[in-house]
Short mmCIF file of C-alpha atoms in Angstrom, two decimals:
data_model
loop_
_atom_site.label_atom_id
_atom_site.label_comp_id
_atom_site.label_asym_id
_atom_site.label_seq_id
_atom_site.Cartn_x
_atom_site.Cartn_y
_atom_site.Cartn_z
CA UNK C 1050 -27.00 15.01 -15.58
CA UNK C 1051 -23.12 14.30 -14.24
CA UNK C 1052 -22.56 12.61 -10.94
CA UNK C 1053 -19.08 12.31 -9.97
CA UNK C 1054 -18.18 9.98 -7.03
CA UNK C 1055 -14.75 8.83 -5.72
CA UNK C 1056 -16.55 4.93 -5.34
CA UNK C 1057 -18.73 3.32 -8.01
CA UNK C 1058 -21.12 1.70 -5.55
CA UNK C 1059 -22.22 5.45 -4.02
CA UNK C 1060 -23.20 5.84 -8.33
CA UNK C 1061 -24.63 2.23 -9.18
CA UNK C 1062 -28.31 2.36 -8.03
CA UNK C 1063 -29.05 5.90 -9.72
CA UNK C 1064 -26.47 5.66 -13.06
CA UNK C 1065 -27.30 4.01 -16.28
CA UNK C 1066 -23.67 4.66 -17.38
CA UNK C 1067 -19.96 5.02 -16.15
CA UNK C 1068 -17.35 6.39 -16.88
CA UNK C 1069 -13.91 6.51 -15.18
CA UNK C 1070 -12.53 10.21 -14.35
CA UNK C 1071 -9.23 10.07 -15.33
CA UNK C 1072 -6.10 10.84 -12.93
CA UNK C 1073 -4.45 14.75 -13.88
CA UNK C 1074 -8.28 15.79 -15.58
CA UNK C 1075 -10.68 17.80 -14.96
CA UNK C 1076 -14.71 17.90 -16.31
CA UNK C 1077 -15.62 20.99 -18.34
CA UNK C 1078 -19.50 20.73 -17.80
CA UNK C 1079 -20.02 23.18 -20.82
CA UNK C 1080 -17.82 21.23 -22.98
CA UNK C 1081 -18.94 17.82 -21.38
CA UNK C 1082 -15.91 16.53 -21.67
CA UNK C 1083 -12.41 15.60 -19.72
CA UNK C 1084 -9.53 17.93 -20.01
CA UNK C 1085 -5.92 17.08 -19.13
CA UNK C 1086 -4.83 19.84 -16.61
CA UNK C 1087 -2.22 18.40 -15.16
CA UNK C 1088 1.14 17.73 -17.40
CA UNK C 1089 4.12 17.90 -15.31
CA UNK C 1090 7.42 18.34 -16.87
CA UNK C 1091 8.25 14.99 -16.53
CA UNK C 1092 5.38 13.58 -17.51
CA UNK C 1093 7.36 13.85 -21.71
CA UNK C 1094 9.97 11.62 -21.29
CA UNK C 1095 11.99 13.42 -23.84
CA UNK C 1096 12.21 16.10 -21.29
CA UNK C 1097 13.67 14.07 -18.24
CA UNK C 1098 17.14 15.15 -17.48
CA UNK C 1099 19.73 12.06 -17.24
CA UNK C 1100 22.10 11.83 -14.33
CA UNK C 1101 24.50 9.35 -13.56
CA UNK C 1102 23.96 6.57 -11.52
CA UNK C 1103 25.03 7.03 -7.62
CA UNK C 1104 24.27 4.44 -5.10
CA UNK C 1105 24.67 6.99 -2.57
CA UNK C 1106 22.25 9.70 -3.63
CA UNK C 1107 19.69 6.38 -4.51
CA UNK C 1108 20.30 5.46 -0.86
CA UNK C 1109 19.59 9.08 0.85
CA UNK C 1110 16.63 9.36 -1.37
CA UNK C 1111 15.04 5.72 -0.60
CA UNK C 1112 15.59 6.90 3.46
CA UNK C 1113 14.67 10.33 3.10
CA UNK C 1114 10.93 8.89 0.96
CA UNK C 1115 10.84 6.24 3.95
CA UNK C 1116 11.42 8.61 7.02
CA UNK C 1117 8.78 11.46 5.86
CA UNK C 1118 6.10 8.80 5.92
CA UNK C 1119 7.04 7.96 9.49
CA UNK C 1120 5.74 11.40 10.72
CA UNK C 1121 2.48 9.83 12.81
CA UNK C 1122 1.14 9.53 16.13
CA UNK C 1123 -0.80 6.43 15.85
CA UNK C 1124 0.80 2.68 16.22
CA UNK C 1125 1.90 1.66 13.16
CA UNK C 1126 3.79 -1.58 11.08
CA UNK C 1127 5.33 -2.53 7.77
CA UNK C 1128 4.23 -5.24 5.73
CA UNK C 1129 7.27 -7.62 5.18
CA UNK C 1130 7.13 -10.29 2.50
CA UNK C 1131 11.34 -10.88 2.71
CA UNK C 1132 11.17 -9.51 -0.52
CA UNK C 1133 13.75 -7.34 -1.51
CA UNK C 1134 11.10 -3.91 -1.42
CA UNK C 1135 9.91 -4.36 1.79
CA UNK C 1136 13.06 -5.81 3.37
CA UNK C 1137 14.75 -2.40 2.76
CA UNK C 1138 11.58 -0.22 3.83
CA UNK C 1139 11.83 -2.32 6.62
CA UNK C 1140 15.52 -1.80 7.42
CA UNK C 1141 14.91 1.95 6.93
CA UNK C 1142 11.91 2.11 9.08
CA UNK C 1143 13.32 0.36 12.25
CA UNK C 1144 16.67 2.36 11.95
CA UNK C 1145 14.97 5.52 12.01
CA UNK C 1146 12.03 4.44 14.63
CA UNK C 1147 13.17 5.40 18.08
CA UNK C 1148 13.01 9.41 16.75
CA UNK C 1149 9.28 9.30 16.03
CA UNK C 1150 6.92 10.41 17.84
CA UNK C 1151 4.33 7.31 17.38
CA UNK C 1152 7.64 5.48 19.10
CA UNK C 1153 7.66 7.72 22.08
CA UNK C 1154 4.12 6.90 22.72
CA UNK C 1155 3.60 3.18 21.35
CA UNK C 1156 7.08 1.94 21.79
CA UNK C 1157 10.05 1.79 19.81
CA UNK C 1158 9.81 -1.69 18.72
CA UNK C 1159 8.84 -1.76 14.86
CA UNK C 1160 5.84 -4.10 13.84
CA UNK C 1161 5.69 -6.42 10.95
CA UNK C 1162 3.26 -8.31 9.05
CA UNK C 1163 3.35 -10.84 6.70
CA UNK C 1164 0.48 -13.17 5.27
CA UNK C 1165 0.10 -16.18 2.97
CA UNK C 1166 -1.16 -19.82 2.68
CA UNK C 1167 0.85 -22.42 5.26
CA UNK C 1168 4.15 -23.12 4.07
CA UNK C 1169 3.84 -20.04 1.35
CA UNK C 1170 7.93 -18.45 1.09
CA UNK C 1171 6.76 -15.39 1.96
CA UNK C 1172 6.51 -16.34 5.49
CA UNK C 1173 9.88 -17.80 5.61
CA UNK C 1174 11.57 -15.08 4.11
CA UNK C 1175 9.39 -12.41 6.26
CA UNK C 1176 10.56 -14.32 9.24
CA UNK C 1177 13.98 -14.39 8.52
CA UNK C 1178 14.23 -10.47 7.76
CA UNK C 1179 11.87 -10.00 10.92
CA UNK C 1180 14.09 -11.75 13.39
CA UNK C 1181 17.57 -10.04 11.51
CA UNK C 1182 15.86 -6.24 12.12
CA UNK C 1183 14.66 -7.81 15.50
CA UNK C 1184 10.94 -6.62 14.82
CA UNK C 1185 8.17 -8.25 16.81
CA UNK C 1186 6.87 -10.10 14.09
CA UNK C 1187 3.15 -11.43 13.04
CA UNK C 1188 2.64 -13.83 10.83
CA UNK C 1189 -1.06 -14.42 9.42
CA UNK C 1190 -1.75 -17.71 7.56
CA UNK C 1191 -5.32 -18.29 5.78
CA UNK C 1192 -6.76 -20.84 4.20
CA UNK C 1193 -7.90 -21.50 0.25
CA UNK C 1194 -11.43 -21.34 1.58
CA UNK C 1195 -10.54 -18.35 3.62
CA UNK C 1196 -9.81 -16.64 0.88
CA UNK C 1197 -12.72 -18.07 -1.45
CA UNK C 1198 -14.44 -16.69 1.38
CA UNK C 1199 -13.23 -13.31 1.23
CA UNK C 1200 -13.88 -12.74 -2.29
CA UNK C 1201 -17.09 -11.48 -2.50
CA UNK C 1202 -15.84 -8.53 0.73
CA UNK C 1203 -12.85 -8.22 -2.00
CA UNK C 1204 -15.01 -7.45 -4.90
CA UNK C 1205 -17.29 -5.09 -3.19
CA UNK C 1206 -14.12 -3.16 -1.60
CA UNK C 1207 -11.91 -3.35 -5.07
CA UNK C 1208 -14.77 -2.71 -7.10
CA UNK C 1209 -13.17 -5.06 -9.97
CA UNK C 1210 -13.74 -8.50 -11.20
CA UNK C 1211 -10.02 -8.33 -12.37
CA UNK C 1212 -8.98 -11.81 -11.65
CA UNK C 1213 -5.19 -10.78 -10.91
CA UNK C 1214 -6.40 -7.59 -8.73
CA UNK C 1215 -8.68 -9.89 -6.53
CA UNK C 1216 -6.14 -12.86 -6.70
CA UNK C 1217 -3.40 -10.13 -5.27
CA UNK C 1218 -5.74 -8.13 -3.00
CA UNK C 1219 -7.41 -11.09 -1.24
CA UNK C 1220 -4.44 -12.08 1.28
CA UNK C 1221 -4.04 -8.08 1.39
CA UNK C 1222 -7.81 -7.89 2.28
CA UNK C 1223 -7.36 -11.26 5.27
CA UNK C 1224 -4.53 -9.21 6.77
CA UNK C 1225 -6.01 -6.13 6.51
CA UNK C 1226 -8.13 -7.46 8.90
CA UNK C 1227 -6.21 -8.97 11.72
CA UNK C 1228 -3.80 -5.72 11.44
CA UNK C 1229 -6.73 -3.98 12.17
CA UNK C 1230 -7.61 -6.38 14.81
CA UNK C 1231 -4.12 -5.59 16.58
CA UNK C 1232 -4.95 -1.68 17.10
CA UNK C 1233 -1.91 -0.99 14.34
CA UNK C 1234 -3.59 2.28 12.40
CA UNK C 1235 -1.42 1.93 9.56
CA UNK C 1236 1.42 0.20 7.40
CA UNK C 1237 4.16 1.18 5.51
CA UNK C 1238 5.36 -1.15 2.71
#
């Protein structure tokens, strides 16, 4: 028989073996087989037009992808590392704040979050962005053994024993937490 399941560990106690379902396929259970279903035009890069570059039409693109995902109603934050990514979804997301409706009902002030081990540059640079957009910044510092302590919660939630996936999600995972802790619903980044 096929079980399909979006998480390995609802499968692991009644399947012998796995397999992964691939993204853009679906299962033909008389063929018992995957079948790509989905192939976008774009998806043959022989077929995507060219177009010259234009800061400006990169710009109104960035702020138009940022400002769609700031339709909510629930208190929400953006992760900021200083790093250039999340310094400009930052920029974009406090600009365009004060017209949402989450900042009609939880303020106008734009959360941020940053996490990494005491002295890390992340939370430099996340503090110096934070305090140029003026957003009321929180900082989250762990420990090594904080995060050797996390691992096996990161394992079981990542479903991987992909050394650079665990070594990236496990400060992800620690903040996670204490973002949660704050009553924030969600983050941009």
């Amino acid at each position: 028989s096929v079980w399909i399941a979006s998480e390995l560990k609802g499968l692991h106690d009644e399947c012998e073996h796995f397999e992964v379902f691939p993204p853009g396929h679906l299962y033909s259970s008389k063929e018992r087989e995957f079948r790509r279903w989905y192939n976008p035009p774009w998806f043959n890069e022989a077929v995507i037009p060219s177009t010259p570059y234009d800061p400006i039409v990169l710009r109104k693109a960035f702020e138009k992808a940022v400002i769609k995902r700031l339709m909510t109603d629930v208190p929400f934050g953006v992760l900021l590392s200083g790093g250039l990514d999340s310094s400009l979804v930052a920029a974009v997301t406090a600009r365009y704040l004060a017209g949402t409706k989450a900042a009609k009902q939880w303020g106008a002030k734009l959360h941020s979050f940053c996490v990494g081990l005491k002295g890390a540059p992340d939370l430099k640079a996340g503090r110096e962005v934070a305090e140029f957009l003026g957003t009321v910044h929180h900082e989250f510092e762990f420990t090594i053994q904080d995060g050797i302590d996390a691992i096996e919660d990161v394992i079981y939630h990542t479903e991987t024993y992909d050394v650079t996936t665990i070594r990236a999600a496990t400060p992800m995972f620690l903040m996670s937490r204490k973002i949660k802790s704050s009553g924030v619903k969600w983050v941009i980044s």
